[in-house]
XYZ file of C-alpha atoms in Angstrom:
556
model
C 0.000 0.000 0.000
C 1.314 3.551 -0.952
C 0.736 5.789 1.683
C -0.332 9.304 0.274
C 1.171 12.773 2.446
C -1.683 15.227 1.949
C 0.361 17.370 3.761
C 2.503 17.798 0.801
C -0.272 18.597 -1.452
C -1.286 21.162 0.184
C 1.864 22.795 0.811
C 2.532 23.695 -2.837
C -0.507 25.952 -3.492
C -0.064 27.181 -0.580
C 3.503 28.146 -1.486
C 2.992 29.354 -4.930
C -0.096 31.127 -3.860
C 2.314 33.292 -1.354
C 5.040 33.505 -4.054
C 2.433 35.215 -6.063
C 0.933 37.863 -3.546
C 4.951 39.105 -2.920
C 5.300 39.413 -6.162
C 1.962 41.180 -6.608
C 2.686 43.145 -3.714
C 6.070 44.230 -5.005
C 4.181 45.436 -8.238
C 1.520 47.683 -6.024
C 4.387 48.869 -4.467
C 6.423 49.712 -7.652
C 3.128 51.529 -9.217
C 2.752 53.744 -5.292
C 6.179 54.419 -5.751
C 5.882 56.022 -9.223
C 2.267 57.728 -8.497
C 4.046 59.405 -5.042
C 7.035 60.802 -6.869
C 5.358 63.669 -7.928
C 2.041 65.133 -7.574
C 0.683 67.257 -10.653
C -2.087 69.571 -10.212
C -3.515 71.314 -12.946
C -2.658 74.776 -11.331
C -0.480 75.728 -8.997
C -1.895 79.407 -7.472
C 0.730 81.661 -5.346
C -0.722 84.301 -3.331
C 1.114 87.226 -2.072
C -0.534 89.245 0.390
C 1.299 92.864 0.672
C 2.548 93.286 4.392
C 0.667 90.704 6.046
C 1.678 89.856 9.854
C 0.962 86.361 10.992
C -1.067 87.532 13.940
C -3.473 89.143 11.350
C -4.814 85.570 11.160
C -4.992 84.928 14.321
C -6.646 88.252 15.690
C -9.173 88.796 13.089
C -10.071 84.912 12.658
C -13.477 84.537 14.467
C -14.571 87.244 11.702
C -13.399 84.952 8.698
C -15.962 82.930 6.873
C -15.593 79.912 5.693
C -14.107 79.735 2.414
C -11.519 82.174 2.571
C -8.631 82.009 5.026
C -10.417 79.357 7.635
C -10.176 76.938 4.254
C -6.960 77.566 4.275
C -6.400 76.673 7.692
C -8.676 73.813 8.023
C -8.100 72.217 4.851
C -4.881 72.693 4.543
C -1.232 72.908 6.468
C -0.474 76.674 8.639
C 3.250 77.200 9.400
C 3.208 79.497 12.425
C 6.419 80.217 12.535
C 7.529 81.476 9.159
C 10.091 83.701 8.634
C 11.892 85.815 6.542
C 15.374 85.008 7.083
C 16.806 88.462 5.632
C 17.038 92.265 5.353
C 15.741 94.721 4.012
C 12.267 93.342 4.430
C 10.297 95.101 1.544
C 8.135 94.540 -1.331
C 10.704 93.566 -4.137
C 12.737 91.298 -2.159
C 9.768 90.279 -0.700
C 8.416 88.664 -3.894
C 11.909 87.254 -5.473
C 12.754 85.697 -2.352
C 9.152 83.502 -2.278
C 9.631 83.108 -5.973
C 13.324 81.590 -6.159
C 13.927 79.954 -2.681
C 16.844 81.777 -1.956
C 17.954 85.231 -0.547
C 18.875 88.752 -1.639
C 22.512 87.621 -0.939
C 22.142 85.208 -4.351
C 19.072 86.468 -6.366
C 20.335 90.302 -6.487
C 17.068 92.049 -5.823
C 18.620 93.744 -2.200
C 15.596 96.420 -2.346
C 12.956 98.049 -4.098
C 15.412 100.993 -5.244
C 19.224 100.625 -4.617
C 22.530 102.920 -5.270
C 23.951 101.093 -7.958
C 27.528 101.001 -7.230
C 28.527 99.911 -10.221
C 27.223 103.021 -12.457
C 26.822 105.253 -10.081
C 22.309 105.303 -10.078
C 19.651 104.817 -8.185
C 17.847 101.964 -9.821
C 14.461 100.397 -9.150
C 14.250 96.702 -8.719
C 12.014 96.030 -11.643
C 12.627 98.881 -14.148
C 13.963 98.351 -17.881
C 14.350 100.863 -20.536
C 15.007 98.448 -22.947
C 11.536 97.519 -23.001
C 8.339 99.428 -24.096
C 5.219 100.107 -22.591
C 2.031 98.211 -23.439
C -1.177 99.208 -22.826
C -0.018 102.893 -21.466
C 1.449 105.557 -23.414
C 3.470 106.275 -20.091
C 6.614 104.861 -18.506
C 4.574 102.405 -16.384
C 5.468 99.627 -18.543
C 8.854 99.477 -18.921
C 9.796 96.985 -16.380
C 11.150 93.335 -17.025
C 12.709 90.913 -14.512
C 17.115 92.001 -15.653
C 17.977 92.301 -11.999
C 17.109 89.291 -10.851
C 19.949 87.032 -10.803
C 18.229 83.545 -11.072
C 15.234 80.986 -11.909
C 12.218 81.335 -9.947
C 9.516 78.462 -9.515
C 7.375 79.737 -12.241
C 10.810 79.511 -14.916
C 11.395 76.033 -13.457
C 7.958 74.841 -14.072
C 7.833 76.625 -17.558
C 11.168 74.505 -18.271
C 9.627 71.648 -17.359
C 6.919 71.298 -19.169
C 8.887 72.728 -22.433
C 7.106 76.070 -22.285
C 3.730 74.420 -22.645
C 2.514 74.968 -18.905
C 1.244 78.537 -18.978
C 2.178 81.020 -16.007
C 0.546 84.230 -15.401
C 1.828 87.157 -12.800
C -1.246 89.628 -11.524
C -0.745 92.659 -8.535
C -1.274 96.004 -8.750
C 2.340 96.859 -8.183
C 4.841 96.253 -11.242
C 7.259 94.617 -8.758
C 4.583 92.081 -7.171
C 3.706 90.652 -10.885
C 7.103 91.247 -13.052
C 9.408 89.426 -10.071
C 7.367 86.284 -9.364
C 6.584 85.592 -13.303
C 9.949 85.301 -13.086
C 11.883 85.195 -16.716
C 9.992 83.277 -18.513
C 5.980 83.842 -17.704
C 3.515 84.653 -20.764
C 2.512 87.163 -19.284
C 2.738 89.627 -16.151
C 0.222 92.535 -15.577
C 0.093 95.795 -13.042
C -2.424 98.041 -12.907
C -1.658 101.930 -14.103
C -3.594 104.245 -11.710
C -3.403 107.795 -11.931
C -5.399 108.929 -14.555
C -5.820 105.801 -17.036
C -7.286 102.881 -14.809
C -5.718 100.548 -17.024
C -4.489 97.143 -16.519
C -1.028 96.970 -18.660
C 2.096 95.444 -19.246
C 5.896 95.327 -20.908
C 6.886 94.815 -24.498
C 9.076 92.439 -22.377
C 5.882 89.726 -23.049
C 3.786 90.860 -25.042
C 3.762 93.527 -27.966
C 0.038 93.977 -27.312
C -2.693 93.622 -24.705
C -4.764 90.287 -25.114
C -8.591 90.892 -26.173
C -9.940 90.089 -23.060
C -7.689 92.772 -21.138
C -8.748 95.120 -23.481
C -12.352 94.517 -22.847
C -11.616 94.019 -19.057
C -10.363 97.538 -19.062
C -13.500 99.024 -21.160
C -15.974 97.164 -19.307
C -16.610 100.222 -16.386
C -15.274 97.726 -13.704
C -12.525 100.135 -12.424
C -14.803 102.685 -12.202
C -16.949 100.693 -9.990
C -15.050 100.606 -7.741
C -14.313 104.407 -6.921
C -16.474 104.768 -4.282
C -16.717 105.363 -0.242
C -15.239 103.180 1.397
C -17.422 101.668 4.901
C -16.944 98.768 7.334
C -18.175 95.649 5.646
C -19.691 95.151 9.389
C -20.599 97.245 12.420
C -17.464 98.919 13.709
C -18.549 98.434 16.896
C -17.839 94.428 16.352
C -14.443 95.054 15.609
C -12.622 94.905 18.969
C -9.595 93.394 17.976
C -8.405 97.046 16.862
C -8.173 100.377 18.090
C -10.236 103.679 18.295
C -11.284 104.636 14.773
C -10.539 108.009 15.591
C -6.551 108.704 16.972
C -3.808 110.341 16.104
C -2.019 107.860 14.811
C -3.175 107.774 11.561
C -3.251 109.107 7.853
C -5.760 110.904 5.942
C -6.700 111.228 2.617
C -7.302 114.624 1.200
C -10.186 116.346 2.229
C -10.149 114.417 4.900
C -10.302 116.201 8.799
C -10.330 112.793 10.895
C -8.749 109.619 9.494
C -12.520 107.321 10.280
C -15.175 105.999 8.509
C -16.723 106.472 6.135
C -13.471 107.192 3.637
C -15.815 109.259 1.314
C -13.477 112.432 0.577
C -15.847 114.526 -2.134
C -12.199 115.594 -4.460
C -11.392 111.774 -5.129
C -14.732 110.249 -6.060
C -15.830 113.272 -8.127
C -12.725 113.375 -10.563
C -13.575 111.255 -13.338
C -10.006 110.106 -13.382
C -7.580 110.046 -10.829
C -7.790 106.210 -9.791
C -4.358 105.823 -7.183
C -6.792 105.844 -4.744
C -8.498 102.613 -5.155
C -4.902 101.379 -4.617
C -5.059 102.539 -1.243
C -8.368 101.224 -0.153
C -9.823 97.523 0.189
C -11.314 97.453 -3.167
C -7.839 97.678 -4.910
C -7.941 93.442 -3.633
C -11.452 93.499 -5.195
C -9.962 94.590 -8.880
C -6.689 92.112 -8.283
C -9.161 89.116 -7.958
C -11.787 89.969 -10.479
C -8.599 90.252 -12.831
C -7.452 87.448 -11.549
C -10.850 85.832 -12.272
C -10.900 86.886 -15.940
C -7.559 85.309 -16.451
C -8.102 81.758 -15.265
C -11.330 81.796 -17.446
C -10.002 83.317 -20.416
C -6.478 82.229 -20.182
C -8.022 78.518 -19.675
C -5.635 78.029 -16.996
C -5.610 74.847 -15.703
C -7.769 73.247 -18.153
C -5.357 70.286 -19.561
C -3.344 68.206 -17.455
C -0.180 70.575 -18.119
C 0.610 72.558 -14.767
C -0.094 76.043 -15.094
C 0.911 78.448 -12.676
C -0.913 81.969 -11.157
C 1.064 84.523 -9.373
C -1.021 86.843 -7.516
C 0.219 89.619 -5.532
C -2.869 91.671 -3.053
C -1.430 95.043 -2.726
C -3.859 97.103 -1.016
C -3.272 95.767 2.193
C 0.215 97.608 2.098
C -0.793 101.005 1.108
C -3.631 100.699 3.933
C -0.942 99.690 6.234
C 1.424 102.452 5.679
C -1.528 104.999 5.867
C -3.486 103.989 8.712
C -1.259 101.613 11.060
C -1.480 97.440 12.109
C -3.378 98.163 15.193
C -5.799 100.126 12.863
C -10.008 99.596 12.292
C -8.634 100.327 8.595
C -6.481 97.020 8.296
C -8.970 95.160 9.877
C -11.998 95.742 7.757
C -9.285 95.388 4.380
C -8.751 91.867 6.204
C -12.288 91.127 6.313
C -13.193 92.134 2.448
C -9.723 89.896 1.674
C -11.145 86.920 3.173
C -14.512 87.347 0.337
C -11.996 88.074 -2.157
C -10.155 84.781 -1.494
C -13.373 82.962 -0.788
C -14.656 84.009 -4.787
C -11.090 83.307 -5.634
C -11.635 79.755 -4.266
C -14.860 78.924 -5.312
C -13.870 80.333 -8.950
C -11.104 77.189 -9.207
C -13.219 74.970 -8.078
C -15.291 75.062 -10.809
C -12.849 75.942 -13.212
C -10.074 73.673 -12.363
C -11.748 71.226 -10.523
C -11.953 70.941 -6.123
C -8.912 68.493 -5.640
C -7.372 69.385 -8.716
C -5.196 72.865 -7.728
C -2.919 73.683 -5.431
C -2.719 77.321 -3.480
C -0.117 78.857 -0.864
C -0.675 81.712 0.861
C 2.214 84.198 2.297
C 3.553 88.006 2.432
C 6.169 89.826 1.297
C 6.849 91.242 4.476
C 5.373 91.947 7.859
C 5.407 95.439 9.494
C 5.843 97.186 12.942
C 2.948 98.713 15.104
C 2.934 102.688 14.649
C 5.996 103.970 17.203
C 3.769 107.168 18.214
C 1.242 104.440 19.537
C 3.912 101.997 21.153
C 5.206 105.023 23.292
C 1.954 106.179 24.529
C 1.569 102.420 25.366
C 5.111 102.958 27.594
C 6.476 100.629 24.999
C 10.253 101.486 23.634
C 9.880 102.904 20.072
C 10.283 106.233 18.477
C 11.614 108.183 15.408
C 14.485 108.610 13.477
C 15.203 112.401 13.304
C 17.887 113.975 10.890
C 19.458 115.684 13.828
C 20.199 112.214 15.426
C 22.800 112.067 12.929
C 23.461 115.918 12.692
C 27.526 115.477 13.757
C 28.482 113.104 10.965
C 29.544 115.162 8.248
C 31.658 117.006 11.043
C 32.866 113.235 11.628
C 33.446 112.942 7.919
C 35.570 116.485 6.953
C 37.904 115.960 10.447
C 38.671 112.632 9.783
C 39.026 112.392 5.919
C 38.905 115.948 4.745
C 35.900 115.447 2.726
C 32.330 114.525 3.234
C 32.714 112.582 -0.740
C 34.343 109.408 1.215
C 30.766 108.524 1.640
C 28.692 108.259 -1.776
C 25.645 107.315 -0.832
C 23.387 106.060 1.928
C 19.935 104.107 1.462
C 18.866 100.800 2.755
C 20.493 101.686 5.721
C 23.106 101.155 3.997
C 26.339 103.372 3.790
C 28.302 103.393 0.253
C 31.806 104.796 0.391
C 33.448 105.418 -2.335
C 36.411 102.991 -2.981
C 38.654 105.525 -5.507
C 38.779 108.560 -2.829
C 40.247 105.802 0.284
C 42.465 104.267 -2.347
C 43.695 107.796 -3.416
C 43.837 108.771 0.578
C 46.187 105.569 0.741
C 43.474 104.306 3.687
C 43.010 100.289 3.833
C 38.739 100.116 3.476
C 38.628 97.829 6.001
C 40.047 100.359 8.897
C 37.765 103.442 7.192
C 34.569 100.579 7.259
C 35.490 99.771 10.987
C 36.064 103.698 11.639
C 32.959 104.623 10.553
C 31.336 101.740 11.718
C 32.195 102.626 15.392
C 31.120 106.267 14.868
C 27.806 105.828 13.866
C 27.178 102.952 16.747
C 27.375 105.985 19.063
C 24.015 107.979 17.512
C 20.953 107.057 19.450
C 18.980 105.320 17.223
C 21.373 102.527 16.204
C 21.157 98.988 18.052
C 24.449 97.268 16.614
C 26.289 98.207 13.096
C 28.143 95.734 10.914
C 30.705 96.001 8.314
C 31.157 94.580 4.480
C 33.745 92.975 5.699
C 32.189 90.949 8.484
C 29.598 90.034 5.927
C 32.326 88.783 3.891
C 34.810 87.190 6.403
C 32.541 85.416 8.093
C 29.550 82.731 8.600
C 26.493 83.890 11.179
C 24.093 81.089 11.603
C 21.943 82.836 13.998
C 20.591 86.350 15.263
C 20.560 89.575 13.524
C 23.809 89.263 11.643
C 22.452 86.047 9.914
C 19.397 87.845 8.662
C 21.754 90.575 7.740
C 24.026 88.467 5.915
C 21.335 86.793 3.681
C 20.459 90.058 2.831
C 24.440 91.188 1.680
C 24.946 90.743 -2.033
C 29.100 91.290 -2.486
C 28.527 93.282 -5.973
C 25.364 95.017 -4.748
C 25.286 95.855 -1.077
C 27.010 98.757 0.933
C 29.988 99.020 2.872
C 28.353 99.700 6.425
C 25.085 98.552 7.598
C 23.237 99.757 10.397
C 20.319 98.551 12.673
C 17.983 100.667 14.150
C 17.249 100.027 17.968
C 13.996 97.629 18.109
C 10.676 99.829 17.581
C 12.816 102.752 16.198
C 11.476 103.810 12.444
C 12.639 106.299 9.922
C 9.041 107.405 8.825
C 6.217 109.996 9.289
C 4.590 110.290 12.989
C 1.048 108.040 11.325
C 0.701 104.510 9.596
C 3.549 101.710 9.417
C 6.269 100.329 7.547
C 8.883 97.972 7.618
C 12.301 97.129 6.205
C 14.382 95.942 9.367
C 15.743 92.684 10.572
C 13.260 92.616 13.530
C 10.624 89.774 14.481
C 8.062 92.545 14.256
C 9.110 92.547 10.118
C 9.865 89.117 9.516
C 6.912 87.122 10.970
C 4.528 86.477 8.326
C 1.999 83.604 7.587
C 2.222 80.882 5.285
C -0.281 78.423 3.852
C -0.898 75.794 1.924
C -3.743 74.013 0.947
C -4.843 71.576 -1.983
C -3.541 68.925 -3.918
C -0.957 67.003 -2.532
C -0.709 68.821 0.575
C -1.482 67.615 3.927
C -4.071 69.003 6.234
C -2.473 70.305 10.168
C 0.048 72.785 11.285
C 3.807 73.332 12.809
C 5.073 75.593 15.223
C 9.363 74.663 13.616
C 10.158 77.696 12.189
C 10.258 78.243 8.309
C 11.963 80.284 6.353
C 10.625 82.149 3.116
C 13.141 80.573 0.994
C 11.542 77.197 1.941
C 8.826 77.877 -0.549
C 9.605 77.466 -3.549
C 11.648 73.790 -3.279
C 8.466 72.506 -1.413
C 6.573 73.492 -4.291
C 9.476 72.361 -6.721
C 9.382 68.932 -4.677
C 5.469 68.690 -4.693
C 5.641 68.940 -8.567
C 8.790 66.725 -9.213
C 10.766 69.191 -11.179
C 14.242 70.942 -10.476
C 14.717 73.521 -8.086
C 15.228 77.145 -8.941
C 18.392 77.559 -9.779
C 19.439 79.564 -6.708
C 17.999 78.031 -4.141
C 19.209 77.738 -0.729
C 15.603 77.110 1.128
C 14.767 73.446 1.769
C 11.891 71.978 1.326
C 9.079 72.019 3.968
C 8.560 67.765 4.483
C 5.206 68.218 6.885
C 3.727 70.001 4.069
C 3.715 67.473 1.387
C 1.440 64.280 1.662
C-alpha cells in the first residue's frame, strides 16, 4: 500500500499562492512608488498678500468665513512660525525671495530701489528701458525681470513642461507681478492708476494687450469701484483694533479725521484720478476679479499641463502704511480679503476642478505697530530724526577731509566710495570699521556691521544672519546699520517695515490643496523654503538659486 502525504499537497498551493501575492505586492508597491514621486495639479496658485503679519490671522479669525482664510487653515497645512530670514524686508525682495527659494545675498534684488555702485544710479528693482510700454502711453510699462539674478519656480515649471505649462503674474504693483513671473511667464500685468485705470504690461511679453484685457479695461469695472469706502460690518464688532478716531493715523485729502466712512468729495468726483483705489480695500477686489478673468479666459488649468498663477494683493500695504497694524482700517481690508479669497476659491473649483489645484498663501513682508502708539503704550519705540545724525559730516571732513568718502546712503546702507580711500592711501577695512564705530554711538542705532564681516565670516543665527542673507558682495554697501527695536525712519502716522526685527519678519504661510497635507507646525520656516516645497510637490528641479529646503510636513 502507498501511503499518500496530503500534507505535501497542500503545501505547494499554498507556497505558490504566497510567491504570487509578494510578487503582486512588489508590483503595487512599484506603481505607489511612481504615483508618489510627484504630484501634478492642474494649477499651482501663489498668493502674495502685501505686508501681512501672521497675527493678522490669528486676531481677526473669528470674523473669517468659511471659504476664505479658515479653508486655508482647516483644509490645509499653517506654518506658524515662518520667517523671513533676511534684510531689508520690503516689497521687491519680498516677492523674489518667495519666488526663487533663496535670498537677496544670491538672487540680487537687495531692495525696491538701490545705489547702484557699479554706475553710479539709483535703480528700481524692476525697471527696464530696454523695453516698451504696453497698454499705457506712459513709462509704467517698462519693467522686465534684468535684476534678478536667477530661476524662480514659475521659470522652473515653464522649463519643465517645455514652455507648454502657462504662467501668469497679476498685482497692482509692477514689482509684485514682473518678479514672481519670473523670466519666462507669458505674461505679467500691473495696474496703471493715476489717470488711465488701465491694466497693462511690458513689451518684455507681449507687444500687445490680449482681447480680453482690453475689454476688461472698457468694461466700467474700475470705475466701480471708486467709491466710499465703509466697514463691511458694524465697527462696533471690531474689537480686535483700536479707536477709529486717533492720532495715529493718515488721511486722505479732504479728509479732517482719518474714520469711517473714507468718502473724501475731491477723489470720487474726478472722473479720473484712480491711485486711490490702490489705497483702499477694493484695490484686492480689482486684483481678484482680474485674476478671475484670467483663469477663465487664459483657460488656466484646463489640460493636465501645470499652469501656474502669481497673484500679488497690494492694497493691504498702502492701507498699512496709511493707517497703522493696530488700525479699524487694516482690519476691515482683512475682512473684504477673506470674500476676495473665498470668490477666488470657489472660482477654481469650478474651473479647475476641487482636488485638482494647489494654493499657498504668504507676504512679502510683515510690518511694525505705529511707534507714536507703542510710546503712549510705555512701549520702547520712536523716530528717526535727521538731527540724530546731525555730527556726521563734522565726523566725515575731520577725519578724511571730505564729506565725498561717503557716496551714498539708502537701505540703511552706507556706500563709500572705494577711488577717494584708495587715493587717501586708507586700507577700506580700517575706514569701514572707523565709521562703523562712529555711527554705533548715535541714538537710534542697536548694533552696526561692516562689508567685511559680511564677507569674512559665517552667522548662523541672530541679527547678523538675517543681515548676511540680505548682503549681495557686488550690490550691497559698505556699512550697515540697525535701528534700535521699535525705532522707524518714517512719518509720525501709519507703518512700515524694512528691518531685521521679528516685528518685520513674521509672516503667515499656507498651503492648501492637492498634494498637501491638512495640520500645522510651530518649527520655524523660512521664506526661501517655498519654492523647493513646491518644486518637490511637482517633481521638477529647483530654482536655480535656491538655498531654502523643502518644507517635508507640508507634502502628503
Amino acid at each position: 500500500m502507498i501511503r499518500i502525504n496530503q500534507s505535501k499537497f497542500l503545501f505547494f498551493p499554498i507556497l505558490f499562492l504566497m510567491f504570487s501575492l509578494v510578487i503582486q505586492s512588489q508590483k503595487r508597491g512599484k506603481i505607489s512608488e511612481t504615483e508618489t514621486i510627484k504630484t501634478t495639479p492642474k494649477l499651482v496658485v501663489g498668493i502674495v498678500v502685501d505686508q501681512m503679519r501672521y497675527d493678522y490671522l490669528t486676531r481677526f479669525y473669528h470674523h473669517y468665513g468659511d471659504d476664505g482664510f479658515k479653508r486655508m487653515v482647516n483644509e490645509g497645512f499653517n506654518c506658524k512660525n515662518n520667517h523671513f530670514n533676511y534684510a531689508p524686508t520690503s516689497t521687491g525682495p519680498g516677492h523674489a525671495s518667495v519666488y526663487t527659494g533663496t535670498t537677496p545675498a544670491t538672487h540680487g534684488i537687495i531692495g525696491n530701489n538701490w545705489y547702484d555702485k557699479l554706475n553710479d544710479v539709483e535703480v528700481y528693482c524692476a525697471s527696464d528701458d530696454s523695453y516698451a510700454s504696453v497698454g499705457t502711453t506712459t513709462a509704467a510699462g517698462q519693467m522686465s525681470p534684468h535684476r534678478m539674478n536667477v530661476t524662480t519656480i514659475t521659470d522652473q515649471l515653464r522649463l519643465h513642461t517645455q514652455m507648454r505649462g502657462k504662467t501668469i503674474a497679476i498685482a497692482l504693483k509692477d514689482r509684485g507681478a514682473v518678479l514672481p513671473g519670473g523670466h519666462t511667464a507669458n505674461a505679467a500685468y500691473w495696474f496703471q492708476g493715476h489717470d488711465e485705470g488701465k491694466w497693462v504690461t511690458s513689451s518684455y511679453y507681449m507687444d500687445q494687450l490680449p482681447k480680453w484685457v482690453n475689454d476688461f479695461n472698457a468694461s466700467g469695472k474700475v470705475q466701480s469701484y471708486k467709491k466710499a469706502w465703509n466697514t463691511l460690518k458694524d465697527i462696533n464688532t471690531y474689537q480686535e483694533s483700536g479707536l477709529d478716531n486717533n492720532n495715529y493715523e493718515g488721511l486722505f485729502e479732504d479728509e479732517t479725521t482719518p474714520t469711517f466712512p473714507h468718502s473724501t468729495p475731491n477723489l470720487l468726483d474726478k472722473t479720473k484720478d484712480f491711485e486711490f483705489i490702490k489705497a483702499i480695500p477694493y484695490g484686492n477686489s480689482l486684483t481678484a476679479d482680474f485674476a478671475i478673468e484670467a483663469i477663465e479666459k487664459e483657460q488656466l488649468g484646463a489640460d493636465t499641463i501645470t499652469d501656474f498663477l502669481a497673484i500679488s494683493f497690494s492694497s493691504t500695504d498702502y492701507v498699512g502704511h496709511k493707517y497703522g497694524v493696530n488700525s479699524k482700517e487694516v482690519q476691515d481690508t482683512y475682512l473684504r480679503l477673506d470674500k476676495d479669497l473665498a470668490r477666488l476659491f470657489k472660482t477654481l473649483d469650478k474651473r479647475v476642478g476641487e482636488g485638482e489645484y494647489t494654493v499657498f498663501l504668504t507676504a512679502d513682508h510683515a510690518a511694525i505697530n505705529v511707534p507714536a502708539y507703542l510710546k503712549d503704550q510705555k512701549i520702547p519705540a520712536g523716530y528717526i530724526e535727521k538731527t540724530d545724525m546731525a555730527g556726521f559730516s563734522d565726523f566725515l571732513k575731520y577725519t578724511y577731509g571730505t564729506e565725498d568718502i561717503v557716496k551714498d546712503y539708502s537701505n540703511f546702507q552706507f556706500f563709500l566710495d572705494h577711488k577717494i580711500i584708495k587715493n587717501l592711501d586708507l586700507q577700506l577695512r580700517e575706514v569701514q570699521e572707523r565709521i562703523a564705530n562712529e555711527v554705533l554711538g548715535y541714538s537710534f542705532v542697536d548694533r552696526v556691521y561692516t562689508g567685511y564681516q559680511m564677507r569674512q565670516n559665517n552667522y548662523t543665527t541672530g541679527i547678523p544672519y538675517i543681515l548676511q542673507n540680505g548682503y549681495h558682495q557686488k550690490r550691497s554697501g559698505d556699512i550697515l546699520v540697525v535701528a534700535k527695536p521699535g525705532f522707524i525712519s518714517y512719518p509720525k502716522t501709519g507703518s512700515t517695515h524694512g528691518s531685521p526685527q521679528i516685528y518685520d519678519t513674521h509672516a503667515p504661510l499656507l498651503f492648501f490643496g492637492k498634494g498637501i497635507k491638512k495640520g500645522s507646525t510651530v518649527e520655524r520656516t523660512e521664506i526661501p523654503d517655498i519654492a523647493p516645497t513646491i518644486a518637490a510637490l511637482l517633481g521638477i528641479a529647483f530654482p536655480n538659486g535656491t538655498t531654502g529646503k523643502p518644507i517635508s510636513k507640508v507634502l502628503e
